[in-house]
C-alpha cells in the first residue's frame, strides 16, 4: 500500500516538473501577432474597422467577444470609448424610454453634436456610415446658422419651406416650446422668442411669422405687416401694402380689425391657415364694405383681385347710393340720387389711392355745386375749411353727418 502511494507522488511530481519546464522553454515569437488587420484604426485604410462594421450592416457581435457586451474593454482591456464618445451605440439608443437614448446623451454634453459628425457626416446626411440623422427627425441636429436671421439655414427659413410645421419643434422643445422631456432648452428661454419687454412669446404668436416680431403677442396691431410673410417691409410689396393704413395709421376712417378682411384662425393649426397656399384669402367680412344703401337698391359685392391687387365694389371706397326721396336734407341734392365713385384702389399704391375725391367726387355726383373749402359748412366737426378730415370716426362709418347730426345711410 505504501509502495502505491509513493509511486503516485512520484508521478505527480514528474507531471508538475514537466509543465514547469514547458512554460520556461516556450519558443519566442518571430513576428508581432494581432487580432485586427493593419490599418484597423486608420480611417483612410480599406481595413478601417468602421468599413468592416458597415459591411456587416453595423452588427457588432464580433466586437463583444473581446471588448465586452458594453464595449468597456472586456478581456482585451481596450474600451471602444477610448477613441469615440458614443459609438458603439448601446441598446436603447433609439428608444425614448431608455436611459441610453441618444437624445439624453446629447443633453449631457450640452447638445454638442460634433461627435455625431464623425460617422454621420458634417451635414448629418449620412457621412461614412450612410445613416442620415434626418431619416428619423427632420431638422435636428440643427446646422450652423440655425439661429442666425438672414442665414439660408435660419430655422425660420426651414419652417417656411416646410409649411410652418411647428409640431416638429415640439418633439424636442415640448408642447409649449419652453423645454420638453428630451431637451430643457426652450424657444423662449433661449432669449430669441421674447418681446421688447423681455416677456416670453410663443413661436405660435401671430407676429412670429408676420407683423412686428418683438411686440407683445397680444397686441393685435402688431400681427399685421410690415413684416410680410416673406420678410418684406416696403408698402409697395403686396404682402405689406396698406395693412397699417387700414389697421392703425389711417387718417380718414376708423381702424379695421383683421377678421374684417381675413378668416382669422382660432389657433395657429386651424384648418385653412397653415394648410392653404399663399397669398392669404381676402374674404371681405367687413360689414361696412358690404353696407347696403340706396334704400336697399345697392347691395355691394366686394372683392379683392390677387392678380391686379385691387379691391372693388366696397362701400368704403365709394360704392354707395343715396336717394333724395329718403333724405331729410334734400337741399343738398342736385339730382334724385347721389352716388359715390366706386373706386378700385391699388392695394400697394400708397396714400394716393385714398386722397379726397378718389372715392367720391368733389362734390359727389348728384350733390349741389360746392368746393372742398365749403364742405365744413354742412359737415361741421368732420372736415375743416381746408378739406382735411378732423374726426376720422365720423368719416366712412356708414352714416351721413349733416350739421352734427348722424344718420345711417339707406
mmCIF file of C-alpha atoms in Angstrom:
data_model
loop_
_atom_site.group_PDB
_atom_site.id
_atom_site.type_symbol
_atom_site.label_atom_id
_atom_site.label_comp_id
_atom_site.label_asym_id
_atom_site.label_seq_id
_atom_site.Cartn_x
_atom_site.Cartn_y
_atom_site.Cartn_z
ATOM 1 C CA UNK A 1 0.000 0.000 0.000
ATOM 2 C CA UNK A 2 2.785 2.353 0.915
ATOM 3 C CA UNK A 3 4.521 1.443 -2.360
ATOM 4 C CA UNK A 4 1.500 2.563 -4.387
ATOM 5 C CA UNK A 5 1.245 5.876 -2.535
ATOM 6 C CA UNK A 6 4.897 6.580 -3.101
ATOM 7 C CA UNK A 7 4.567 5.743 -6.796
ATOM 8 C CA UNK A 8 1.582 8.187 -7.160
ATOM 9 C CA UNK A 9 3.510 11.018 -5.518
ATOM 10 C CA UNK A 10 6.468 10.498 -7.833
ATOM 11 C CA UNK A 11 4.182 10.610 -10.910
ATOM 12 C CA UNK A 12 2.565 13.875 -9.772
ATOM 13 C CA UNK A 13 5.975 15.471 -9.215
ATOM 14 C CA UNK A 14 7.111 14.430 -12.682
ATOM 15 C CA UNK A 15 3.990 15.956 -14.262
ATOM 16 C CA UNK A 16 4.430 19.280 -12.463
ATOM 17 C CA UNK A 17 8.081 19.318 -13.327
ATOM 18 C CA UNK A 18 7.282 18.780 -16.986
ATOM 19 C CA UNK A 19 4.731 21.584 -17.049
ATOM 20 C CA UNK A 20 7.116 23.958 -15.363
ATOM 21 C CA UNK A 21 9.837 23.126 -17.815
ATOM 22 C CA UNK A 22 7.487 23.647 -20.806
ATOM 23 C CA UNK A 23 6.475 27.126 -19.607
ATOM 24 C CA UNK A 24 10.054 28.212 -19.324
ATOM 25 C CA UNK A 25 11.017 26.833 -22.696
ATOM 26 C CA UNK A 26 8.216 28.316 -24.858
ATOM 27 C CA UNK A 27 9.612 29.490 -28.219
ATOM 28 C CA UNK A 28 9.866 33.269 -28.731
ATOM 29 C CA UNK A 29 7.551 34.690 -31.414
ATOM 30 C CA UNK A 30 9.375 35.586 -34.612
ATOM 31 C CA UNK A 31 6.869 38.399 -35.551
ATOM 32 C CA UNK A 32 4.206 40.502 -33.784
ATOM 33 C CA UNK A 33 0.759 38.959 -33.507
ATOM 34 C CA UNK A 34 -2.567 40.834 -33.871
ATOM 35 C CA UNK A 35 -6.276 40.098 -33.997
ATOM 36 C CA UNK A 36 -7.066 43.016 -36.321
ATOM 37 C CA UNK A 37 -5.538 43.753 -39.698
ATOM 38 C CA UNK A 38 -3.107 46.590 -40.341
ATOM 39 C CA UNK A 39 -4.988 49.865 -40.711
ATOM 40 C CA UNK A 40 -7.800 48.804 -38.377
ATOM 41 C CA UNK A 41 -7.784 52.232 -36.684
ATOM 42 C CA UNK A 42 -6.862 54.226 -39.792
ATOM 43 C CA UNK A 43 -9.899 55.992 -41.266
ATOM 44 C CA UNK A 44 -8.110 56.182 -44.621
ATOM 45 C CA UNK A 45 -7.408 52.441 -44.751
ATOM 46 C CA UNK A 46 -9.511 49.903 -46.584
ATOM 47 C CA UNK A 47 -9.152 47.808 -43.412
ATOM 48 C CA UNK A 48 -10.636 50.534 -41.187
ATOM 49 C CA UNK A 49 -12.903 48.911 -38.624
ATOM 50 C CA UNK A 50 -15.727 51.302 -39.469
ATOM 51 C CA UNK A 51 -15.826 49.918 -43.001
ATOM 52 C CA UNK A 52 -15.838 46.382 -41.628
ATOM 53 C CA UNK A 53 -18.865 47.160 -39.459
ATOM 54 C CA UNK A 54 -20.583 48.922 -42.329
ATOM 55 C CA UNK A 55 -20.169 45.798 -44.487
ATOM 56 C CA UNK A 56 -21.900 43.837 -41.724
ATOM 57 C CA UNK A 57 -24.771 46.345 -41.504
ATOM 58 C CA UNK A 58 -23.305 47.582 -38.226
ATOM 59 C CA UNK A 59 -23.635 44.252 -36.431
ATOM 60 C CA UNK A 60 -21.184 44.234 -33.542
ATOM 61 C CA UNK A 61 -21.451 40.659 -32.225
ATOM 62 C CA UNK A 62 -17.788 40.033 -33.138
ATOM 63 C CA UNK A 63 -16.685 43.047 -31.094
ATOM 64 C CA UNK A 64 -18.291 41.955 -27.827
ATOM 65 C CA UNK A 65 -16.164 38.788 -27.669
ATOM 66 C CA UNK A 66 -13.098 40.813 -26.714
ATOM 67 C CA UNK A 67 -14.437 44.267 -25.808
ATOM 68 C CA UNK A 68 -17.399 43.093 -23.642
ATOM 69 C CA UNK A 69 -21.105 43.469 -24.252
ATOM 70 C CA UNK A 70 -20.977 47.080 -23.061
ATOM 71 C CA UNK A 71 -17.799 47.762 -25.101
ATOM 72 C CA UNK A 72 -15.988 48.930 -21.962
ATOM 73 C CA UNK A 73 -12.919 46.734 -22.538
ATOM 74 C CA UNK A 74 -13.625 43.109 -21.658
ATOM 75 C CA UNK A 75 -10.764 40.608 -21.954
ATOM 76 C CA UNK A 76 -8.865 42.959 -24.265
ATOM 77 C CA UNK A 77 -8.966 45.719 -21.648
ATOM 78 C CA UNK A 78 -9.387 48.159 -24.567
ATOM 79 C CA UNK A 79 -12.605 50.171 -24.462
ATOM 80 C CA UNK A 80 -14.209 51.348 -27.693
ATOM 81 C CA UNK A 81 -14.997 54.600 -25.895
ATOM 82 C CA UNK A 82 -11.316 55.325 -25.539
ATOM 83 C CA UNK A 83 -11.458 56.666 -29.091
ATOM 84 C CA UNK A 84 -15.023 57.744 -29.801
ATOM 85 C CA UNK A 85 -17.545 59.194 -27.426
ATOM 86 C CA UNK A 86 -20.800 57.480 -28.172
ATOM 87 C CA UNK A 87 -20.184 54.578 -30.522
ATOM 88 C CA UNK A 88 -20.806 51.665 -30.479
ATOM 89 C CA UNK A 89 -24.324 52.754 -29.612
ATOM 90 C CA UNK A 90 -25.811 50.809 -26.766
ATOM 91 C CA UNK A 91 -29.143 49.035 -26.913
ATOM 92 C CA UNK A 92 -31.847 51.662 -26.499
ATOM 93 C CA UNK A 93 -30.055 54.381 -28.471
ATOM 94 C CA UNK A 94 -33.263 54.964 -30.484
ATOM 95 C CA UNK A 95 -35.696 54.273 -27.640
ATOM 96 C CA UNK A 96 -37.015 57.428 -25.958
ATOM 97 C CA UNK A 97 -37.802 55.434 -22.811
ATOM 98 C CA UNK A 98 -34.255 54.081 -22.481
ATOM 99 C CA UNK A 99 -31.523 55.656 -20.373
ATOM 100 C CA UNK A 100 -29.250 55.184 -23.382
ATOM 101 C CA UNK A 101 -31.498 57.176 -25.751
ATOM 102 C CA UNK A 102 -29.260 59.367 -27.920
ATOM 103 C CA UNK A 103 -31.228 62.477 -27.002
ATOM 104 C CA UNK A 104 -30.237 62.069 -23.353
ATOM 105 C CA UNK A 105 -26.606 61.543 -24.333
ATOM 106 C CA UNK A 106 -26.601 64.803 -26.293
ATOM 107 C CA UNK A 107 -28.271 66.581 -23.392
ATOM 108 C CA UNK A 108 -25.400 65.526 -21.108
ATOM 109 C CA UNK A 109 -22.883 67.184 -23.439
ATOM 110 C CA UNK A 110 -24.988 70.340 -23.918
ATOM 111 C CA UNK A 111 -26.213 69.286 -27.350
ATOM 112 C CA UNK A 112 -22.765 69.324 -28.891
ATOM 113 C CA UNK A 113 -23.399 67.074 -31.862
ATOM 114 C CA UNK A 114 -19.913 67.368 -33.357
ATOM 115 C CA UNK A 115 -19.143 63.787 -32.306
ATOM 116 C CA UNK A 116 -22.083 62.635 -34.442
ATOM 117 C CA UNK A 117 -20.497 64.219 -37.499
ATOM 118 C CA UNK A 118 -17.577 61.782 -37.432
ATOM 119 C CA UNK A 119 -19.827 58.982 -38.637
ATOM 120 C CA UNK A 120 -22.958 60.723 -39.898
ATOM 121 C CA UNK A 121 -21.206 63.454 -41.876
ATOM 122 C CA UNK A 122 -20.609 67.160 -41.452
ATOM 123 C CA UNK A 123 -24.120 67.826 -42.754
ATOM 124 C CA UNK A 124 -25.627 64.848 -40.862
ATOM 125 C CA UNK A 125 -26.784 63.366 -44.156
ATOM 126 C CA UNK A 126 -25.031 60.039 -43.620
ATOM 127 C CA UNK A 127 -21.303 60.509 -44.000
ATOM 128 C CA UNK A 128 -19.244 57.328 -43.992
ATOM 129 C CA UNK A 129 -21.979 55.499 -42.086
ATOM 130 C CA UNK A 130 -24.557 56.305 -44.787
ATOM 131 C CA UNK A 131 -27.095 56.605 -41.970
ATOM 132 C CA UNK A 132 -28.569 60.122 -42.004
ATOM 133 C CA UNK A 133 -29.874 61.675 -38.810
ATOM 134 C CA UNK A 134 -32.704 63.151 -40.875
ATOM 135 C CA UNK A 135 -34.073 59.696 -41.624
ATOM 136 C CA UNK A 136 -35.713 59.874 -38.210
ATOM 137 C CA UNK A 137 -36.042 63.582 -37.386
ATOM 138 C CA UNK A 138 -36.499 66.377 -39.863
ATOM 139 C CA UNK A 139 -34.426 69.242 -38.524
ATOM 140 C CA UNK A 140 -32.052 68.003 -35.835
ATOM 141 C CA UNK A 141 -29.103 68.152 -35.463
ATOM 142 C CA UNK A 142 -29.504 71.856 -36.236
ATOM 143 C CA UNK A 143 -26.990 73.103 -38.765
ATOM 144 C CA UNK A 144 -24.734 76.117 -38.368
ATOM 145 C CA UNK A 145 -26.785 79.261 -38.938
ATOM 146 C CA UNK A 146 -29.955 77.788 -37.406
ATOM 147 C CA UNK A 147 -30.389 80.800 -35.095
ATOM 148 C CA UNK A 148 -28.986 83.474 -37.399
ATOM 149 C CA UNK A 149 -31.579 85.634 -39.142
ATOM 150 C CA UNK A 150 -30.539 86.275 -42.706
ATOM 151 C CA UNK A 151 -28.766 82.927 -42.950
ATOM 152 C CA UNK A 152 -30.072 80.499 -45.557
ATOM 153 C CA UNK A 153 -30.125 77.835 -42.819
ATOM 154 C CA UNK A 154 -32.071 80.025 -40.348
ATOM 155 C CA UNK A 155 -34.816 77.979 -38.710
ATOM 156 C CA UNK A 156 -37.438 80.455 -39.859
ATOM 157 C CA UNK A 157 -36.468 79.693 -43.453
ATOM 158 C CA UNK A 158 -36.647 75.970 -42.724
ATOM 159 C CA UNK A 159 -40.135 76.308 -41.202
ATOM 160 C CA UNK A 160 -41.362 78.437 -44.094
ATOM 161 C CA UNK A 161 -40.106 75.848 -46.585
ATOM 162 C CA UNK A 162 -41.830 73.105 -44.603
ATOM 163 C CA UNK A 163 -45.257 74.744 -44.346
ATOM 164 C CA UNK A 164 -44.609 76.084 -40.847
ATOM 165 C CA UNK A 165 -44.514 72.629 -39.274
ATOM 166 C CA UNK A 166 -44.092 73.807 -35.683
ATOM 167 C CA UNK A 167 -45.110 70.395 -34.385
ATOM 168 C CA UNK A 168 -41.658 69.149 -35.345
ATOM 169 C CA UNK A 169 -40.218 71.646 -32.835
ATOM 170 C CA UNK A 170 -42.483 70.289 -30.103
ATOM 171 C CA UNK A 171 -40.891 66.856 -30.368
ATOM 172 C CA UNK A 172 -37.847 68.145 -28.516
ATOM 173 C CA UNK A 173 -38.831 71.528 -27.070
ATOM 174 C CA UNK A 174 -42.172 70.476 -25.562
ATOM 175 C CA UNK A 175 -45.779 71.266 -26.368
ATOM 176 C CA UNK A 176 -45.356 74.852 -25.136
ATOM 177 C CA UNK A 177 -41.884 75.249 -26.693
ATOM 178 C CA UNK A 178 -40.386 76.043 -23.280
ATOM 179 C CA UNK A 179 -38.386 72.840 -22.903
ATOM 180 C CA UNK A 180 -39.543 69.235 -23.085
ATOM 181 C CA UNK A 181 -38.629 65.786 -21.859
ATOM 182 C CA UNK A 182 -35.824 65.489 -24.401
ATOM 183 C CA UNK A 183 -34.249 68.932 -24.105
ATOM 184 C CA UNK A 184 -34.601 71.563 -21.426
ATOM 185 C CA UNK A 185 -33.793 74.284 -23.941
ATOM 186 C CA UNK A 186 -36.853 76.370 -24.712
ATOM 187 C CA UNK A 187 -37.507 78.611 -27.679
ATOM 188 C CA UNK A 188 -38.384 81.464 -25.317
ATOM 189 C CA UNK A 189 -35.786 80.918 -22.586
ATOM 190 C CA UNK A 190 -33.084 80.982 -25.250
ATOM 191 C CA UNK A 191 -33.637 84.734 -25.485
ATOM 192 C CA UNK A 192 -34.978 84.516 -29.025
ATOM 193 C CA UNK A 193 -38.755 84.360 -28.755
ATOM 194 C CA UNK A 194 -39.323 87.294 -26.405
ATOM 195 C CA UNK A 195 -40.940 90.706 -26.861
ATOM 196 C CA UNK A 196 -39.370 94.119 -26.376
ATOM 197 C CA UNK A 197 -40.187 93.967 -22.644
ATOM 198 C CA UNK A 198 -38.310 90.641 -22.376
ATOM 199 C CA UNK A 199 -41.540 88.691 -21.856
ATOM 200 C CA UNK A 200 -41.712 85.184 -23.296
ATOM 201 C CA UNK A 201 -43.600 84.951 -26.585
ATOM 202 C CA UNK A 202 -44.685 81.613 -28.009
ATOM 203 C CA UNK A 203 -43.494 80.704 -31.520
ATOM 204 C CA UNK A 204 -47.209 80.318 -32.288
ATOM 205 C CA UNK A 205 -47.793 84.060 -31.785
ATOM 206 C CA UNK A 206 -49.215 85.725 -34.900
ATOM 207 C CA UNK A 207 -46.361 88.234 -35.090
ATOM 208 C CA UNK A 208 -43.759 85.468 -35.178
ATOM 209 C CA UNK A 209 -44.351 84.980 -38.905
ATOM 210 C CA UNK A 210 -45.869 88.316 -39.947
ATOM 211 C CA UNK A 211 -46.021 91.705 -38.304
ATOM 212 C CA UNK A 212 -43.694 93.214 -35.708
ATOM 213 C CA UNK A 213 -41.795 90.305 -34.160
ATOM 214 C CA UNK A 214 -40.688 91.923 -30.898
ATOM 215 C CA UNK A 215 -44.080 93.410 -29.990
ATOM 216 C CA UNK A 216 -46.259 91.763 -27.315
ATOM 217 C CA UNK A 217 -48.100 88.745 -28.674
ATOM 218 C CA UNK A 218 -51.491 90.144 -27.601
ATOM 219 C CA UNK A 219 -51.046 93.489 -29.399
ATOM 220 C CA UNK A 220 -53.320 92.907 -32.380
ATOM 221 C CA UNK A 221 -51.939 95.725 -34.495
ATOM 222 C CA UNK A 222 -48.527 94.029 -34.379
ATOM 223 C CA UNK A 223 -49.915 90.954 -36.138
ATOM 224 C CA UNK A 224 -50.209 92.736 -39.474
ATOM 225 C CA UNK A 225 -47.359 93.579 -41.855
ATOM 226 C CA UNK A 226 -44.877 95.033 -42.081
ATOM 227 C CA UNK A 227 -43.120 92.445 -41.880
ATOM 228 C CA UNK A 228 -44.785 90.336 -44.554
ATOM 229 C CA UNK A 229 -44.704 86.549 -44.505
ATOM 230 C CA UNK A 230 -41.706 86.773 -46.829
ATOM 231 C CA UNK A 231 -39.920 89.338 -44.666
ATOM 232 C CA UNK A 232 -40.870 92.365 -46.789
ATOM 233 C CA UNK A 233 -41.287 95.722 -45.041
ATOM 234 C CA UNK A 234 -41.910 98.029 -48.019
ATOM 235 C CA UNK A 235 -45.536 99.092 -48.503
ATOM 236 C CA UNK A 236 -45.129 98.697 -52.263
ATOM 237 C CA UNK A 237 -44.819 94.948 -51.752
ATOM 238 C CA UNK A 238 -48.090 93.019 -51.960
ATOM 239 C CA UNK A 239 -47.582 91.316 -48.578
ATOM 240 C CA UNK A 240 -47.338 94.703 -46.840
ATOM 241 C CA UNK A 241 -49.441 97.106 -48.899
ATOM 242 C CA UNK A 242 -51.988 99.168 -46.973
ATOM 243 C CA UNK A 243 -52.246 96.928 -43.903
ATOM 244 C CA UNK A 244 -51.161 99.590 -41.433
ATOM 245 C CA UNK A 245 -53.199 102.299 -43.147
ATOM 246 C CA UNK A 246 -56.316 100.221 -42.561
ATOM 247 C CA UNK A 247 -55.419 98.998 -39.094
ATOM 248 C CA UNK A 248 -53.696 101.852 -37.305
ATOM 249 C CA UNK A 249 -52.364 104.845 -39.184
ATOM 250 C CA UNK A 250 -55.402 105.614 -41.324
ATOM 251 C CA UNK A 251 -56.313 109.280 -41.121
ATOM 252 C CA UNK A 252 -59.654 109.309 -42.891
ATOM 253 C CA UNK A 253 -61.594 106.493 -41.217
ATOM 254 C CA UNK A 254 -61.833 104.121 -38.283
ATOM 255 C CA UNK A 255 -59.309 101.322 -37.961
ATOM 256 C CA UNK A 256 -60.365 97.877 -39.105
ATOM 257 C CA UNK A 257 -59.736 94.512 -37.493
ATOM 258 C CA UNK A 258 -58.030 91.542 -39.117
ATOM 259 C CA UNK A 259 -61.238 89.494 -39.288
ATOM 260 C CA UNK A 260 -62.979 92.148 -41.382
ATOM 261 C CA UNK A 261 -60.890 91.108 -44.387
ATOM 262 C CA UNK A 262 -59.467 87.701 -43.425
ATOM 263 C CA UNK A 263 -60.583 84.437 -41.870
ATOM 264 C CA UNK A 264 -58.623 84.709 -38.621
ATOM 265 C CA UNK A 265 -57.785 81.226 -37.274
ATOM 266 C CA UNK A 266 -58.737 80.292 -33.727
ATOM 267 C CA UNK A 267 -55.226 78.922 -33.294
ATOM 268 C CA UNK A 268 -52.188 78.520 -35.486
ATOM 269 C CA UNK A 269 -53.014 74.984 -36.647
ATOM 270 C CA UNK A 270 -56.655 75.717 -37.532
ATOM 271 C CA UNK A 271 -57.830 74.408 -40.896
ATOM 272 C CA UNK A 272 -57.311 76.961 -43.643
ATOM 273 C CA UNK A 273 -54.343 78.668 -42.013
ATOM 274 C CA UNK A 274 -51.070 76.802 -42.493
ATOM 275 C CA UNK A 275 -52.544 74.149 -44.753
ATOM 276 C CA UNK A 276 -53.562 76.552 -47.531
ATOM 277 C CA UNK A 277 -51.419 78.208 -50.170
ATOM 278 C CA UNK A 278 -50.315 81.828 -50.253
ATOM 279 C CA UNK A 279 -51.437 84.515 -50.779
ATOM 280 C CA UNK A 280 -53.800 84.837 -47.839
ATOM 281 C CA UNK A 281 -57.512 84.738 -48.598
ATOM 282 C CA UNK A 282 -59.293 88.110 -48.634
ATOM 283 C CA UNK A 283 -62.938 87.439 -47.842
ATOM 284 C CA UNK A 284 -64.284 90.929 -47.081
ATOM 285 C CA UNK A 285 -66.279 90.106 -43.963
ATOM 286 C CA UNK A 286 -66.348 93.805 -43.090
ATOM 287 C CA UNK A 287 -69.928 94.977 -42.557
ATOM 288 C CA UNK A 288 -69.043 98.423 -43.906
ATOM 289 C CA UNK A 289 -67.576 97.003 -47.099
ATOM 290 C CA UNK A 290 -70.937 95.288 -47.630
ATOM 291 C CA UNK A 291 -73.154 98.161 -46.430
ATOM 292 C CA UNK A 292 -76.457 98.226 -48.340
ATOM 293 C CA UNK A 293 -77.536 101.708 -49.448
ATOM 294 C CA UNK A 294 -79.999 103.378 -51.807
ATOM 295 C CA UNK A 295 -82.989 102.202 -49.791
ATOM 296 C CA UNK A 296 -81.932 98.609 -50.430
ATOM 297 C CA UNK A 297 -81.274 99.080 -54.140
ATOM 298 C CA UNK A 298 -77.476 98.869 -53.956
ATOM 299 C CA UNK A 299 -76.052 95.687 -52.435
ATOM 300 C CA UNK A 300 -72.238 95.731 -52.711
ATOM 301 C CA UNK A 301 -70.382 92.580 -53.663
ATOM 302 C CA UNK A 302 -66.866 93.490 -52.505
ATOM 303 C CA UNK A 303 -63.905 91.557 -53.859
ATOM 304 C CA UNK A 304 -60.125 91.570 -53.985
ATOM 305 C CA UNK A 305 -58.199 90.533 -57.081
ATOM 306 C CA UNK A 306 -54.962 88.693 -56.272
ATOM 307 C CA UNK A 307 -53.581 89.497 -59.716
ATOM 308 C CA UNK A 308 -54.354 93.196 -60.097
ATOM 309 C CA UNK A 309 -54.094 93.748 -56.314
ATOM 310 C CA UNK A 310 -57.214 95.922 -56.351
ATOM 311 C CA UNK A 311 -60.280 95.986 -54.122
ATOM 312 C CA UNK A 312 -63.571 96.638 -55.866
ATOM 313 C CA UNK A 313 -67.244 97.280 -55.147
ATOM 314 C CA UNK A 314 -66.763 98.252 -51.497
ATOM 315 C CA UNK A 315 -68.813 100.845 -49.670
ATOM 316 C CA UNK A 316 -65.562 102.026 -48.077
ATOM 317 C CA UNK A 317 -64.221 103.225 -51.414
ATOM 318 C CA UNK A 318 -67.396 104.750 -52.782
ATOM 319 C CA UNK A 319 -69.812 102.001 -53.793
ATOM 320 C CA UNK A 320 -72.860 103.699 -52.290
ATOM 321 C CA UNK A 321 -76.064 105.404 -53.361
ATOM 322 C CA UNK A 322 -78.376 107.888 -51.617
ATOM 323 C CA UNK A 323 -81.931 108.772 -52.697
ATOM 324 C CA UNK A 324 -83.183 112.300 -52.285
ATOM 325 C CA UNK A 325 -86.670 110.984 -51.637
ATOM 326 C CA UNK A 326 -85.443 109.248 -48.496
ATOM 327 C CA UNK A 327 -83.321 112.145 -47.221
ATOM 328 C CA UNK A 328 -84.113 114.704 -44.526
ATOM 329 C CA UNK A 329 -81.554 117.021 -46.122
ATOM 330 C CA UNK A 330 -82.909 117.233 -49.663
ATOM 331 C CA UNK A 331 -81.464 120.716 -50.162
ATOM 332 C CA UNK A 332 -78.060 119.119 -50.781
ATOM 333 C CA UNK A 333 -79.222 117.125 -53.799
ATOM 334 C CA UNK A 334 -78.896 118.281 -57.391
ATOM 335 C CA UNK A 335 -80.490 115.056 -58.678
ATOM 336 C CA UNK A 336 -82.781 112.307 -57.475
ATOM 337 C CA UNK A 337 -79.798 110.219 -56.402
ATOM 338 C CA UNK A 338 -76.298 110.886 -55.113
ATOM 339 C CA UNK A 339 -73.594 108.269 -55.734
ATOM 340 C CA UNK A 340 -70.001 107.555 -54.821
ATOM 341 C CA UNK A 341 -67.209 106.945 -57.332
ATOM 342 C CA UNK A 342 -66.960 103.195 -56.586
ATOM 343 C CA UNK A 343 -63.183 103.416 -56.815
ATOM 344 C CA UNK A 344 -60.996 100.281 -57.011
ATOM 345 C CA UNK A 345 -57.837 101.227 -55.098
ATOM 346 C CA UNK A 346 -54.494 99.563 -55.739
ATOM 347 C CA UNK A 347 -53.556 97.692 -52.547
ATOM 348 C CA UNK A 348 -49.894 98.628 -52.696
ATOM 349 C CA UNK A 349 -50.328 102.003 -54.380
ATOM 350 C CA UNK A 350 -49.728 104.113 -51.277
ATOM 351 C CA UNK A 351 -51.596 107.065 -49.766
ATOM 352 C CA UNK A 352 -52.509 108.489 -53.183
ATOM 353 C CA UNK A 353 -55.080 105.703 -53.534
ATOM 354 C CA UNK A 354 -57.240 107.286 -50.830
ATOM 355 C CA UNK A 355 -56.941 111.028 -51.453
ATOM 356 C CA UNK A 356 -60.058 113.092 -51.050
ATOM 357 C CA UNK A 357 -62.026 112.885 -54.273
ATOM 358 C CA UNK A 358 -60.987 109.355 -55.180
ATOM 359 C CA UNK A 359 -63.926 107.570 -53.522
ATOM 360 C CA UNK A 360 -66.474 110.280 -54.305
ATOM 361 C CA UNK A 361 -66.417 113.387 -56.445
ATOM 362 C CA UNK A 362 -65.720 116.861 -55.084
ATOM 363 C CA UNK A 363 -68.613 117.193 -54.564
ATOM 364 C CA UNK A 364 -70.181 113.738 -55.081
ATOM 365 C CA UNK A 365 -72.158 113.091 -58.250
ATOM 366 C CA UNK A 366 -75.748 114.298 -57.606
ATOM 367 C CA UNK A 367 -74.657 116.827 -54.955
ATOM 368 C CA UNK A 368 -75.235 120.556 -55.385
ATOM 369 C CA UNK A 369 -72.230 122.521 -56.632
ATOM 370 C CA UNK A 370 -69.627 123.234 -53.982
ATOM 371 C CA UNK A 371 -65.885 123.281 -53.403
ATOM 372 C CA UNK A 372 -63.710 121.464 -50.897
ATOM 373 C CA UNK A 373 -63.339 124.519 -48.681
ATOM 374 C CA UNK A 374 -67.093 124.708 -48.199
ATOM 375 C CA UNK A 375 -67.591 121.095 -47.028
ATOM 376 C CA UNK A 376 -67.204 122.195 -43.410
ATOM 377 C CA UNK A 377 -70.301 124.409 -43.701
ATOM 378 C CA UNK A 378 -72.602 121.376 -43.566
ATOM 379 C CA UNK A 379 -70.241 118.663 -42.310
ATOM 380 C CA UNK A 380 -69.091 120.506 -39.219
ATOM 381 C CA UNK A 381 -66.804 118.502 -36.945
ATOM 382 C CA UNK A 382 -65.925 116.069 -39.718
ATOM 383 C CA UNK A 383 -63.845 118.237 -42.054
ATOM 384 C CA UNK A 384 -62.183 121.642 -41.743
ATOM 385 C CA UNK A 385 -62.180 124.518 -44.215
ATOM 386 C CA UNK A 386 -59.019 123.130 -45.830
ATOM 387 C CA UNK A 387 -60.842 119.938 -46.714
ATOM 388 C CA UNK A 388 -58.956 117.843 -44.129
ATOM 389 C CA UNK A 389 -60.713 115.140 -42.098
ATOM 390 C CA UNK A 390 -60.518 116.207 -38.452
ATOM 391 C CA UNK A 391 -62.523 113.366 -36.897
ATOM 392 C CA UNK A 392 -61.967 110.079 -38.685
ATOM 393 C CA UNK A 393 -64.578 108.323 -36.517
ATOM 394 C CA UNK A 394 -67.240 110.334 -38.357
ATOM 395 C CA UNK A 395 -65.983 109.518 -41.841
ATOM 396 C CA UNK A 396 -66.519 106.252 -43.777
ATOM 397 C CA UNK A 397 -68.644 104.985 -40.891
ATOM 398 C CA UNK A 398 -71.859 104.170 -42.770
ATOM 399 C CA UNK A 399 -73.568 107.369 -41.661
ATOM 400 C CA UNK A 400 -74.430 110.773 -43.124
ATOM 401 C CA UNK A 401 -73.266 113.630 -40.904
ATOM 402 C CA UNK A 402 -75.012 116.951 -41.604
ATOM 403 C CA UNK A 403 -74.894 119.829 -39.117
ATOM 404 C CA UNK A 404 -73.502 117.443 -36.498
ATOM 405 C CA UNK A 405 -76.425 115.041 -36.803
ATOM 406 C CA UNK A 406 -75.598 111.465 -37.859
ATOM 407 C CA UNK A 407 -77.975 109.144 -39.639
ATOM 408 C CA UNK A 408 -77.369 105.713 -41.164
ATOM 409 C CA UNK A 409 -77.177 105.716 -44.933
ATOM 410 C CA UNK A 410 -80.054 103.878 -46.604
#
